[in-house]
Short mmCIF file of C-alpha atoms and ligand atoms in Angstrom, two decimals:
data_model
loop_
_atom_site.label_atom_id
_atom_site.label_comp_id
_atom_site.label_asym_id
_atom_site.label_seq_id
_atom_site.Cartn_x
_atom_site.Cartn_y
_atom_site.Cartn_z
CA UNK W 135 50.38 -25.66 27.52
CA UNK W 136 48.71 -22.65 26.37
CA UNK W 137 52.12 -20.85 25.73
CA UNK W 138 53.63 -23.51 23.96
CA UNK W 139 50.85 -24.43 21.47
CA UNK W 140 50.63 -20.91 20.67
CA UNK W 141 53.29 -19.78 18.18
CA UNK W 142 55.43 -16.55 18.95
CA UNK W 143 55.19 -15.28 15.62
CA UNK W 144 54.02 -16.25 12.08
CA UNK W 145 55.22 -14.69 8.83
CA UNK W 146 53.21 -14.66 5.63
CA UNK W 147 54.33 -13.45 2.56
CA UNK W 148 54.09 -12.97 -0.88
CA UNK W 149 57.03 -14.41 -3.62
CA UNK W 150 56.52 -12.94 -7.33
CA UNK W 151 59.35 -14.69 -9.33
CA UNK W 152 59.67 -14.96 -13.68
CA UNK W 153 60.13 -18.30 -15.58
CA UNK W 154 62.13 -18.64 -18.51
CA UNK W 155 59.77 -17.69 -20.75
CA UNK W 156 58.63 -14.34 -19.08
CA UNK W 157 55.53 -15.62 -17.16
CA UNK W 158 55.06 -14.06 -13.63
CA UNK W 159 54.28 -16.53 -10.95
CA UNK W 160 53.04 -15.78 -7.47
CA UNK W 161 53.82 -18.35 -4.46
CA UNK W 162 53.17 -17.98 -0.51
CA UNK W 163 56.57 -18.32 1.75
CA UNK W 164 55.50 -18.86 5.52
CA UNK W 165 57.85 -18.97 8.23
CA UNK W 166 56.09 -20.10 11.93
CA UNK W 167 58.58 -18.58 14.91
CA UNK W 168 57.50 -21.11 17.49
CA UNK W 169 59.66 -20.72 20.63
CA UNK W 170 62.51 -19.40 21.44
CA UNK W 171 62.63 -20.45 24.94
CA UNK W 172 65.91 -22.77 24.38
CA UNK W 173 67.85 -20.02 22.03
CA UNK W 174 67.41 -18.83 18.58
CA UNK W 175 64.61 -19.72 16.26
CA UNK W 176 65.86 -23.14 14.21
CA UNK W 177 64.39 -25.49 11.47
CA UNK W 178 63.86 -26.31 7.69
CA UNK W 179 62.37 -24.59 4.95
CA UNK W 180 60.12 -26.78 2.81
CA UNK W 181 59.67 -26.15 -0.72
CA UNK W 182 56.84 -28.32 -2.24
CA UNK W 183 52.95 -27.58 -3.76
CA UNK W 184 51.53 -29.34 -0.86
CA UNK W 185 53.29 -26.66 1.99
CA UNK W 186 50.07 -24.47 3.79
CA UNK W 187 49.97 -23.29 7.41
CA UNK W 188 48.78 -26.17 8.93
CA UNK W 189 52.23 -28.54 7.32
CA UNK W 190 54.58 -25.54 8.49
CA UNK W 191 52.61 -25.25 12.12
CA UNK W 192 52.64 -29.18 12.57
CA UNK W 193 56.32 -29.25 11.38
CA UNK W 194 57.44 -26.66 13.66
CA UNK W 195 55.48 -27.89 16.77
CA UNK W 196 57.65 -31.24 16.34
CA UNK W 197 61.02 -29.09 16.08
CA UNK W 198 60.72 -27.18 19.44
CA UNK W 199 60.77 -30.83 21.13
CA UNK W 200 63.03 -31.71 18.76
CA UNK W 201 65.50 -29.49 19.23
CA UNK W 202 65.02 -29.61 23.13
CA UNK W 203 66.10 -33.02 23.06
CA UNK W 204 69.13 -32.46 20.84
CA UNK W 205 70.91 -30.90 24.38
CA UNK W 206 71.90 -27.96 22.07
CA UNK W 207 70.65 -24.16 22.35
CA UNK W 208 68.22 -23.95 19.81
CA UNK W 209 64.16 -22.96 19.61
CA UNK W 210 62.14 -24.30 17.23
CA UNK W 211 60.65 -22.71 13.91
CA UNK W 212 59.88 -24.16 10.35
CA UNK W 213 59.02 -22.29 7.04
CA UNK W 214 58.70 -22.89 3.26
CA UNK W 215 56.78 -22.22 0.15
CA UNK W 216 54.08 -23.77 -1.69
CA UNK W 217 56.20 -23.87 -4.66
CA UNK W 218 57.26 -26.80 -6.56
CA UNK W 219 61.07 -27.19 -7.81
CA UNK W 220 60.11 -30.52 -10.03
CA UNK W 221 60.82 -29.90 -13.59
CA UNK W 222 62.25 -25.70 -12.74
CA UNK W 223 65.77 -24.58 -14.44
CA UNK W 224 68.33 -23.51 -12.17
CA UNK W 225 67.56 -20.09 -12.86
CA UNK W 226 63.99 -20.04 -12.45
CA UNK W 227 65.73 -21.83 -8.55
CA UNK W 228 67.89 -19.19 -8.51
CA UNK W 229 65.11 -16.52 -8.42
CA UNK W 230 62.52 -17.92 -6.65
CA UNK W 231 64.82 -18.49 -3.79
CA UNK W 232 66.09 -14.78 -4.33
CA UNK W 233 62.68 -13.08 -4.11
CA UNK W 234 61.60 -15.42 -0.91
CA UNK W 235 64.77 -14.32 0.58
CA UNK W 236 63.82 -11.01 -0.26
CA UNK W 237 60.69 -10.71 2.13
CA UNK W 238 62.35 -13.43 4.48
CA UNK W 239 65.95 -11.94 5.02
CA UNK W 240 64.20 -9.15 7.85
CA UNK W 241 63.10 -11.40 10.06
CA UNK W 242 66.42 -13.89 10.28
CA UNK W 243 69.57 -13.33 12.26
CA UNK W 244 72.63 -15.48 13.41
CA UNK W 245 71.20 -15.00 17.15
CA UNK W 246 67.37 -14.40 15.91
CA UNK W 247 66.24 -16.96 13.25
CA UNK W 248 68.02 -19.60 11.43
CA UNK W 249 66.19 -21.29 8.82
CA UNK W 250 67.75 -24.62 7.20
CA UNK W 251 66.91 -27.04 4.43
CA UNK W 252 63.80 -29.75 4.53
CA UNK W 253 62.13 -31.29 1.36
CA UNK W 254 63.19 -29.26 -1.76
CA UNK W 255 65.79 -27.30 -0.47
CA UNK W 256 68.78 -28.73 -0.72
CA UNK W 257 72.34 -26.94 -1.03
CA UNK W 258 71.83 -25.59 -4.26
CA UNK W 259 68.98 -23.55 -2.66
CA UNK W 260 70.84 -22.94 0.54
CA UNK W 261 73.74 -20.89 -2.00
CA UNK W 262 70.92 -19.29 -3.59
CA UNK W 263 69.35 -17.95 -0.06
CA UNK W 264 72.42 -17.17 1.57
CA UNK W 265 73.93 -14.93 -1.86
CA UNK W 266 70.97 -12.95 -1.68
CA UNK W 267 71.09 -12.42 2.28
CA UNK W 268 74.66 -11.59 2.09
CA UNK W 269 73.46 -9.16 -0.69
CA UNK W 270 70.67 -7.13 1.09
CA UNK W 271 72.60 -6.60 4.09
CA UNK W 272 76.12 -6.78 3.26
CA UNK W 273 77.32 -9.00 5.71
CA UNK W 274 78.91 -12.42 5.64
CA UNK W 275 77.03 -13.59 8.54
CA UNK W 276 77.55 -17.14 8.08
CA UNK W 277 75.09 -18.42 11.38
CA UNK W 278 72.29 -17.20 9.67
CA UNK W 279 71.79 -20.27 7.39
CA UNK W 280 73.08 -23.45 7.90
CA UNK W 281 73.54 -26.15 5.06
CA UNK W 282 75.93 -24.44 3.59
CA UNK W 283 78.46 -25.56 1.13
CA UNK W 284 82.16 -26.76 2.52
CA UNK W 285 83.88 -23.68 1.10
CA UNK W 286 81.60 -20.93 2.56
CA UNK W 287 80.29 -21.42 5.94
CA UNK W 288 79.16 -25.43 6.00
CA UNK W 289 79.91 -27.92 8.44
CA UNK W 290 81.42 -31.35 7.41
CA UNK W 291 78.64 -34.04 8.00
CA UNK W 292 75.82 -32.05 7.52
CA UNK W 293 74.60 -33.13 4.52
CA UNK W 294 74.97 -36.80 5.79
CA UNK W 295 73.84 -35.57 9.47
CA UNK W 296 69.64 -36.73 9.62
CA UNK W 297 70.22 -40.25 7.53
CA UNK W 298 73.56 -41.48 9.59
CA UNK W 299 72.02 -39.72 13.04
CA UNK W 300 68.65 -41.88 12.28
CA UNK W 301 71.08 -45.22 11.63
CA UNK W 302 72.84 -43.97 15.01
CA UNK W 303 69.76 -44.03 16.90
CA UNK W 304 68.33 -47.54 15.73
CA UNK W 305 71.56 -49.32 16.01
CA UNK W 306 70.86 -47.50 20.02
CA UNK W 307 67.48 -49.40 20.10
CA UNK W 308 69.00 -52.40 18.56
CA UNK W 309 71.46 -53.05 21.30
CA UNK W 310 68.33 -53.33 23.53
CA UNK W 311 67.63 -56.36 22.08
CA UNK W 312 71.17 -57.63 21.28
CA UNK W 313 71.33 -57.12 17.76
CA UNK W 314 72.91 -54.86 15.30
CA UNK W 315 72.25 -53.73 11.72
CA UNK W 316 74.96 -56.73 10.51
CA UNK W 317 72.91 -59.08 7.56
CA UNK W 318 69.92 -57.17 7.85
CA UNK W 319 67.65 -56.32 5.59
CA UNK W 320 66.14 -52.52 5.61
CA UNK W 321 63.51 -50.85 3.67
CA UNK W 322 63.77 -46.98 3.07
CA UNK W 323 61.20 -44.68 1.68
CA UNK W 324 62.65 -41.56 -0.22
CA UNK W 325 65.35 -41.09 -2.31
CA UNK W 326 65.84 -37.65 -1.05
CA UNK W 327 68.95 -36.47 1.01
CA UNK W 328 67.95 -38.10 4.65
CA UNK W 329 67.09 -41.68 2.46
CA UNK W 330 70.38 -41.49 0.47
CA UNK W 331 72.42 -41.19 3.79
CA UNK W 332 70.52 -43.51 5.59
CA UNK W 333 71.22 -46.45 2.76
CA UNK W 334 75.13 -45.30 2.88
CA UNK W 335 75.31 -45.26 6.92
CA UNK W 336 73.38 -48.85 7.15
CA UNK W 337 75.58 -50.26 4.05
CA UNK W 338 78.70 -49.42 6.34
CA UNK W 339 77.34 -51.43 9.03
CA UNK W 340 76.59 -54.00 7.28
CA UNK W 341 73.41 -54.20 6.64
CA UNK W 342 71.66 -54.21 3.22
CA UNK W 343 68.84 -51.71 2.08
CA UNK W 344 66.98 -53.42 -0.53
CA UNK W 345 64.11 -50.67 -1.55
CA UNK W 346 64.03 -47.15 -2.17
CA UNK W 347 61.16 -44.79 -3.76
CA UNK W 348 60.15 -41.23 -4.53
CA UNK W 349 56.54 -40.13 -5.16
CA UNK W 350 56.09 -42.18 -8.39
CA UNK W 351 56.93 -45.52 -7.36
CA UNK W 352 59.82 -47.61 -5.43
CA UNK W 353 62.51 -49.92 -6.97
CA UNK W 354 63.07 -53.47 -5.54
CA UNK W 355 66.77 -54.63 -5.96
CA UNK W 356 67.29 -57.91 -3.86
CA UNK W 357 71.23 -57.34 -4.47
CA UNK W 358 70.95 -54.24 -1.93
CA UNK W 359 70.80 -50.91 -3.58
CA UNK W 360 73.44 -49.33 -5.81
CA UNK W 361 74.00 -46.41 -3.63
CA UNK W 362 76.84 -44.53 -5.90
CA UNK W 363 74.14 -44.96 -8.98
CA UNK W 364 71.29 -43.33 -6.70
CA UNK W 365 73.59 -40.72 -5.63
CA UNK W 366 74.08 -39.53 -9.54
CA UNK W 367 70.68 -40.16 -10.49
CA UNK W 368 69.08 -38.40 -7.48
CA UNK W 369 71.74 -35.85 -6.25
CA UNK W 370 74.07 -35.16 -9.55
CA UNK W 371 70.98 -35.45 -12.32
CA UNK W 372 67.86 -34.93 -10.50
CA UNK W 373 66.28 -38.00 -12.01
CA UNK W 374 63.49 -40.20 -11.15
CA UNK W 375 64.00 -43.21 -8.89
CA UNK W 376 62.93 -45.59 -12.10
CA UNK W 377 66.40 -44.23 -14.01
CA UNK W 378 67.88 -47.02 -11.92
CA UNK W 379 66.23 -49.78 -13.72
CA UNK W 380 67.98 -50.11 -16.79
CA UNK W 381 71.60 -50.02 -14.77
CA UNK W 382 70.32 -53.61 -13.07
CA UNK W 383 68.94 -56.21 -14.42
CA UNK W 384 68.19 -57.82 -11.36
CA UNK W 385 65.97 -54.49 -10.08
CA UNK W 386 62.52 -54.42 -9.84
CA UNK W 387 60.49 -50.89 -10.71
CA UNK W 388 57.15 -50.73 -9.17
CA UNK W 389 55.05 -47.74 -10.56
CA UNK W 390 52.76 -46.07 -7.42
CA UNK W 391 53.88 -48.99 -5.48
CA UNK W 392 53.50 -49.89 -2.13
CA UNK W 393 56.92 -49.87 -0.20
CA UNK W 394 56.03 -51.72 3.04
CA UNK W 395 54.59 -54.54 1.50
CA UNK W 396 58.40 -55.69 1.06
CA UNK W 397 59.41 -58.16 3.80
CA UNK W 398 62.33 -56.59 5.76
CA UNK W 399 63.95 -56.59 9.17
CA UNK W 400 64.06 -52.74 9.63
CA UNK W 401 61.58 -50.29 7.90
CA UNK W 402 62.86 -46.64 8.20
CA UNK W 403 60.24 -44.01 6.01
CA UNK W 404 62.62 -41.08 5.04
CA UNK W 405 60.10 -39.24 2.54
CA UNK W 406 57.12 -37.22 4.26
CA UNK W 407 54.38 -37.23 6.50
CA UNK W 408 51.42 -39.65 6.55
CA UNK W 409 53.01 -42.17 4.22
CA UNK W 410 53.06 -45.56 6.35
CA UNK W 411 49.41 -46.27 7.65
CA UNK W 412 47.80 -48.76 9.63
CA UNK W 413 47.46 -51.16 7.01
CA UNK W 414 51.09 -50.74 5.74
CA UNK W 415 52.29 -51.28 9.64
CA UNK W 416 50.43 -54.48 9.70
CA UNK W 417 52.06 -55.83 7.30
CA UNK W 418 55.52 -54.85 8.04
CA UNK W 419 54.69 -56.60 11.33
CA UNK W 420 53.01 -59.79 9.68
CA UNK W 421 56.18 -59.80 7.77
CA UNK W 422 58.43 -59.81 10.77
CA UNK W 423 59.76 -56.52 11.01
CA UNK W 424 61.80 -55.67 14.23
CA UNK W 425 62.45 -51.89 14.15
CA UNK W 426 60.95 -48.93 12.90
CA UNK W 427 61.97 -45.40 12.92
CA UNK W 428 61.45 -42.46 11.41
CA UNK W 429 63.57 -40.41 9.13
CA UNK W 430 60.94 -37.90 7.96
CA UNK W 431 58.91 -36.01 10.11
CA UNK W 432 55.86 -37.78 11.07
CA UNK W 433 55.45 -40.30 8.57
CA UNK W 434 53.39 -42.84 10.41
CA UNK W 435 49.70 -42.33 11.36
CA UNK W 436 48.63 -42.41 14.53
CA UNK W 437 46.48 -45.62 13.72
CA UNK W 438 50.22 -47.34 12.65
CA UNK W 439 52.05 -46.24 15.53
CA UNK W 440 49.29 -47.99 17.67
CA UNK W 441 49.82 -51.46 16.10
CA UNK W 442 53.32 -51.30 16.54
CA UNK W 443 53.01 -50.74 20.11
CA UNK W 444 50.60 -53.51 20.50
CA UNK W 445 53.48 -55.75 18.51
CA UNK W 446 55.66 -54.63 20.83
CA UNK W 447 58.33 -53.84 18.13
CA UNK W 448 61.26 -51.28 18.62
CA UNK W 449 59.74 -47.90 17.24
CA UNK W 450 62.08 -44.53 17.27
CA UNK W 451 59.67 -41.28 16.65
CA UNK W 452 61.25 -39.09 14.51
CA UNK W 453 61.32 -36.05 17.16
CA UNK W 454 64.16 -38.63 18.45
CA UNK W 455 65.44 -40.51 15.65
CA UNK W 456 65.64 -37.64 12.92
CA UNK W 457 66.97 -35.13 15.60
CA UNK W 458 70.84 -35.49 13.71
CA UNK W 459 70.39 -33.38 11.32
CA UNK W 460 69.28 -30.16 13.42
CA UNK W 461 71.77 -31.45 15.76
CA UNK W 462 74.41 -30.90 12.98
CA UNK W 463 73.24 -27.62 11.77
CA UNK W 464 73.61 -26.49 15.71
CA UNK W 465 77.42 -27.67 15.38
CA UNK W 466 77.10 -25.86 12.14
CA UNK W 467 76.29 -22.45 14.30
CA UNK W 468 79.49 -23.43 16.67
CA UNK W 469 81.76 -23.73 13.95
CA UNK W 470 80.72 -20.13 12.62
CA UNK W 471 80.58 -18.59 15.95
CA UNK W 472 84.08 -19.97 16.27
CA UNK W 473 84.80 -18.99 12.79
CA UNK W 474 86.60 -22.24 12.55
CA UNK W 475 86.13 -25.45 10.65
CA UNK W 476 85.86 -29.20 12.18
CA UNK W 477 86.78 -32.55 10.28
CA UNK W 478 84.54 -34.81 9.08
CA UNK W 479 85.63 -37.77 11.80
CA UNK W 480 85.16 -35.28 14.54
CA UNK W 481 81.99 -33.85 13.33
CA UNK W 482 80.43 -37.49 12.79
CA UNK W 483 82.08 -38.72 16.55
CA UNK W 484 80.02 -35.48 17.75
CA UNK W 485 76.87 -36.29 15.80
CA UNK W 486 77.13 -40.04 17.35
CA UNK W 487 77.51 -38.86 20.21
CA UNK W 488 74.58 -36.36 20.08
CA UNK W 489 72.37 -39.02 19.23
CA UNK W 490 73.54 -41.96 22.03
CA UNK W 491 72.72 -39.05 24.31
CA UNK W 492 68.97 -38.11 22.53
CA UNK W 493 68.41 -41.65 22.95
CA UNK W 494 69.48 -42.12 26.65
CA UNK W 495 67.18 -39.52 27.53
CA UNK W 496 64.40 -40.86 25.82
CA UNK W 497 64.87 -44.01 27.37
CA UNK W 498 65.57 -42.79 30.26
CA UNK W 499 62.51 -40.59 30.45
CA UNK W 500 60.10 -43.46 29.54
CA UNK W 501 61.57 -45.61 32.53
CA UNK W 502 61.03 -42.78 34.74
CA UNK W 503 57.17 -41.93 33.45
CA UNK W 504 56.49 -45.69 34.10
CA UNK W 505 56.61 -46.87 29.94
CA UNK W 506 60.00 -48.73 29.58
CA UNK W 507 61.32 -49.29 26.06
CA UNK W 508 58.38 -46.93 24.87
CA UNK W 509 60.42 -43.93 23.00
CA UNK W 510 57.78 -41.80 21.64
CA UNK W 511 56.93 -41.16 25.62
CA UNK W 512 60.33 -41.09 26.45
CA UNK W 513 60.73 -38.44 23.60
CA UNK W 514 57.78 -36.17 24.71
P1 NDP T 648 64.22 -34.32 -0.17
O1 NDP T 648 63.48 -33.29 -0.90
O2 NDP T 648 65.69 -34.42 -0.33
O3 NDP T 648 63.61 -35.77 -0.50
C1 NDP T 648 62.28 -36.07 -0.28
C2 NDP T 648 62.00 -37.46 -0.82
O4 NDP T 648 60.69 -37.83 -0.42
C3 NDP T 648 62.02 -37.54 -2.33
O5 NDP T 648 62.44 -38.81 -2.72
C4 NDP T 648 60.56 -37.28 -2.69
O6 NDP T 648 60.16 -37.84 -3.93
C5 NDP T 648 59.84 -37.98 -1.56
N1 NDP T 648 58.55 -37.32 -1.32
C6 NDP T 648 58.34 -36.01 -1.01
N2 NDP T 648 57.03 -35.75 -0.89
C7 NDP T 648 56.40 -36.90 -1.15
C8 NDP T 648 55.04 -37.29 -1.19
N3 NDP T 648 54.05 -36.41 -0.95
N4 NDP T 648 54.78 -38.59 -1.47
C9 NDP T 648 55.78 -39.49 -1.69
N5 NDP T 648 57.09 -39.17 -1.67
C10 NDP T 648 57.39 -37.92 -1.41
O7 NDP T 648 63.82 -34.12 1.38
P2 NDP T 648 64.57 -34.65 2.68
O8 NDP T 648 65.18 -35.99 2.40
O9 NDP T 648 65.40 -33.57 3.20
O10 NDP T 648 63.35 -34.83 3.71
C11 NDP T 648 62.60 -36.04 3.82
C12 NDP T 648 61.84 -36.05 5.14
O11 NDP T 648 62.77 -35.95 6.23
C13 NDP T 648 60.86 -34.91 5.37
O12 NDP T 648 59.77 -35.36 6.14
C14 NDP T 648 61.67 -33.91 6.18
O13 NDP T 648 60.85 -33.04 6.93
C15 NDP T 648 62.43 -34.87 7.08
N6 NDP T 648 63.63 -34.32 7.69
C16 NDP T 648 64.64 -33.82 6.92
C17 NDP T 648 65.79 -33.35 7.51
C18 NDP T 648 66.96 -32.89 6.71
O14 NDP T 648 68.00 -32.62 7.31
N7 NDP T 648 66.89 -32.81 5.39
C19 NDP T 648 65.92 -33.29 8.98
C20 NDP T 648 64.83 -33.93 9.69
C21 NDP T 648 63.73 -34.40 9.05
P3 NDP T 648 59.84 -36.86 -5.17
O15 NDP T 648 61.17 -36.41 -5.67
O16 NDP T 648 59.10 -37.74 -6.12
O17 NDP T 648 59.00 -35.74 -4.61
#
């Protein structure tokens, strides 16, 4: 216990960039080496105005069990910057994520640390990271990064990898109770790239997601959402979530509304931590919810996980349920190792597969410890 809670190393560091019109800005960049027990340092970089030591330490405390459970040789880690990208030019991207690379790139390595996307680094800011690592050392060392694009290093499926691994896992829990996603109806928090890919994987199986949000407010569309319009508002333009009102009629904006007061069969919260709370879990459970998991890390208090235990529904932690997308960026690792690329039908068999086994063991483990059908034990 006291080696684990103890991180191996934590970085610190200063990242001077300009703006477009000349101003110098100063932001922090942390990156928490956690354990390396398992194999190389691995986990997201967060880029957002709320990041401090205590999100990147709580962040990469989940990812060392996290990636422990994904089977796959990685240790855990987690870094980021308390800078905001909302409203920043691509250039002003470009050089923030050059100077943080700048301090960062000494203390990453293929076999060392490997630092991947989270919230606000997507792979426009991957490109940016990787150029400027490839630059200071003059090496193509493709393992040292992983989100990469499809032409330089990525792995098929990755992008896709935490939203369809999370769908993977709950259609796992749903089989315990003899049902599937077919003619249900899902809520999903987010609009960010583990929400979009959670609506696309659930659509496929039939089911119908009929809310999305970001931080300003969630849209309602009883139709099930327009997923190729969210993908050009959100991933193409970089709009807000209420762009997708005047495209349907039908749709429903709700300005700093509350997501989980929509009745649904499945709520999965895909945007950040601390965003479903007790009273929101009530009412997903007063409004007959049957599953919950979690896409984001940690976005159900303590308080809520309680009352869905007591409800007895089906509740995937996201240590378990979100554990795709590392899982992916591992088989990202392989492929560059290898130096050899994988389709996307094998890559998303693998990543299926990777989570049917992440959720036998949980299961497993919680019949084992004595708390059957409970998966956050199982998952610890
Ligand atoms: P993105 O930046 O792509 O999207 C984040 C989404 O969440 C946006 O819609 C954003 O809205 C919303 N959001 C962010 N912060 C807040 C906030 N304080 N209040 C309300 N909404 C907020 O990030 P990801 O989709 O990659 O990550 C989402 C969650 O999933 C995070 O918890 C992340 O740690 C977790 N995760 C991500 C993985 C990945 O592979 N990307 C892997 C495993 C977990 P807005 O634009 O308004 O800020």
């Amino acid at each position: 216990m006291e080696r684990i809670v103890e991180p191996e190393r934590q970085i610190v560091f200063r990242v001077p960039w300009v703006d477009d019109k000349g101003e110098i800005h100063v932001n922090r960049g942390f990156r928490i080496e956690f354990n390396s027990a398992l194999g190389p340092y691995k986990g997201g970089l967060r880029f957002h105005p709320s990041v401090n030591f205590g999100v990147i330490k709580f962040l990469g405390f989940e990812q060392i069990f996290k990636n422990s459970l994904t089977d796959l040789p990685i240790g855990g880690a987690k870094g980021g910057a308390d800078f905001d990208p909302k409203g920043k030019s691509d250039k002003e991207i470009m050089l923030f994520c050059q100077s943080f690379m700048t301090e960062l790139y000494r203390h990453l390595g293929e076999n060392t640390d490997v630092p991947a996307g989270d919230i606000g680094v997507g792979s426009r800011e991957i490109g940016y990271l990787f150029g400027q690592y490839k630059r200071i050392t003059n090496k193509f060392e493709a393992g040292v990064i992983t989100g990469k694009g499809l032409r330089y290093g990525g792995s098929s499926v990755r992008t896709e990898a935490t939203g369809y691994g999370l769908v993977f896992f709950v259609d796992e829990m749903l089989k315990t109770i003899n049902e599937t996603f077919e003619g249900k109806t899902c809520v999903v928090s987010g609009s960010g790239n583990v929400a979009i890919y959670t609506v696309e994987k659930i659509h496929q199986l039939g089911g119908k997601v009929i809310a999305v949000s970001d931080s300003d407010g969630y849209i309602y569309d009883k139709e099930g959402i327009d997923l190729d319009l969210l993908k050009q508002l959100k991933e193409v333009e970089r709009r807000r979530i209420k762009d997708y009102i005047p495209y349907h009629k039908q749709a429903i904006y709700k300005p700093n509304g509350n997501i989980w007061e929509i009745p649904c069969d499945i709520a999965l919260p895909c945007a950040t931590q601390n965003e479903l709370d007790e009273n929101d879990a009530e009412s997903l459970v007063k409004n007959g919810v049957i599953a919950i998991a979690e896409g984001a890390n940690m976005p159900c208090t303590p308080a809520a996980i309680r009352v869905f235990e007591k409800a007895k529904v089906l509740f995937g932690p996201g240590k378990a349920a979100n554990g795709g997308g590392v899982a992916t960026s591992a088989l990202e690792m392989e492929q560059n190792a290898g130096k050899t690329r994988w389709d996307f039908e094998y890559t998303e068999n693998k990543l299926k597969k990777i989570m049917q086994g992440i959720f036998r063991r949980c299961s497993q483990a919680a019949i084992e410890y004595g708390f059957p059908n409970n998966y956050i034990v199982g998952a610890n």
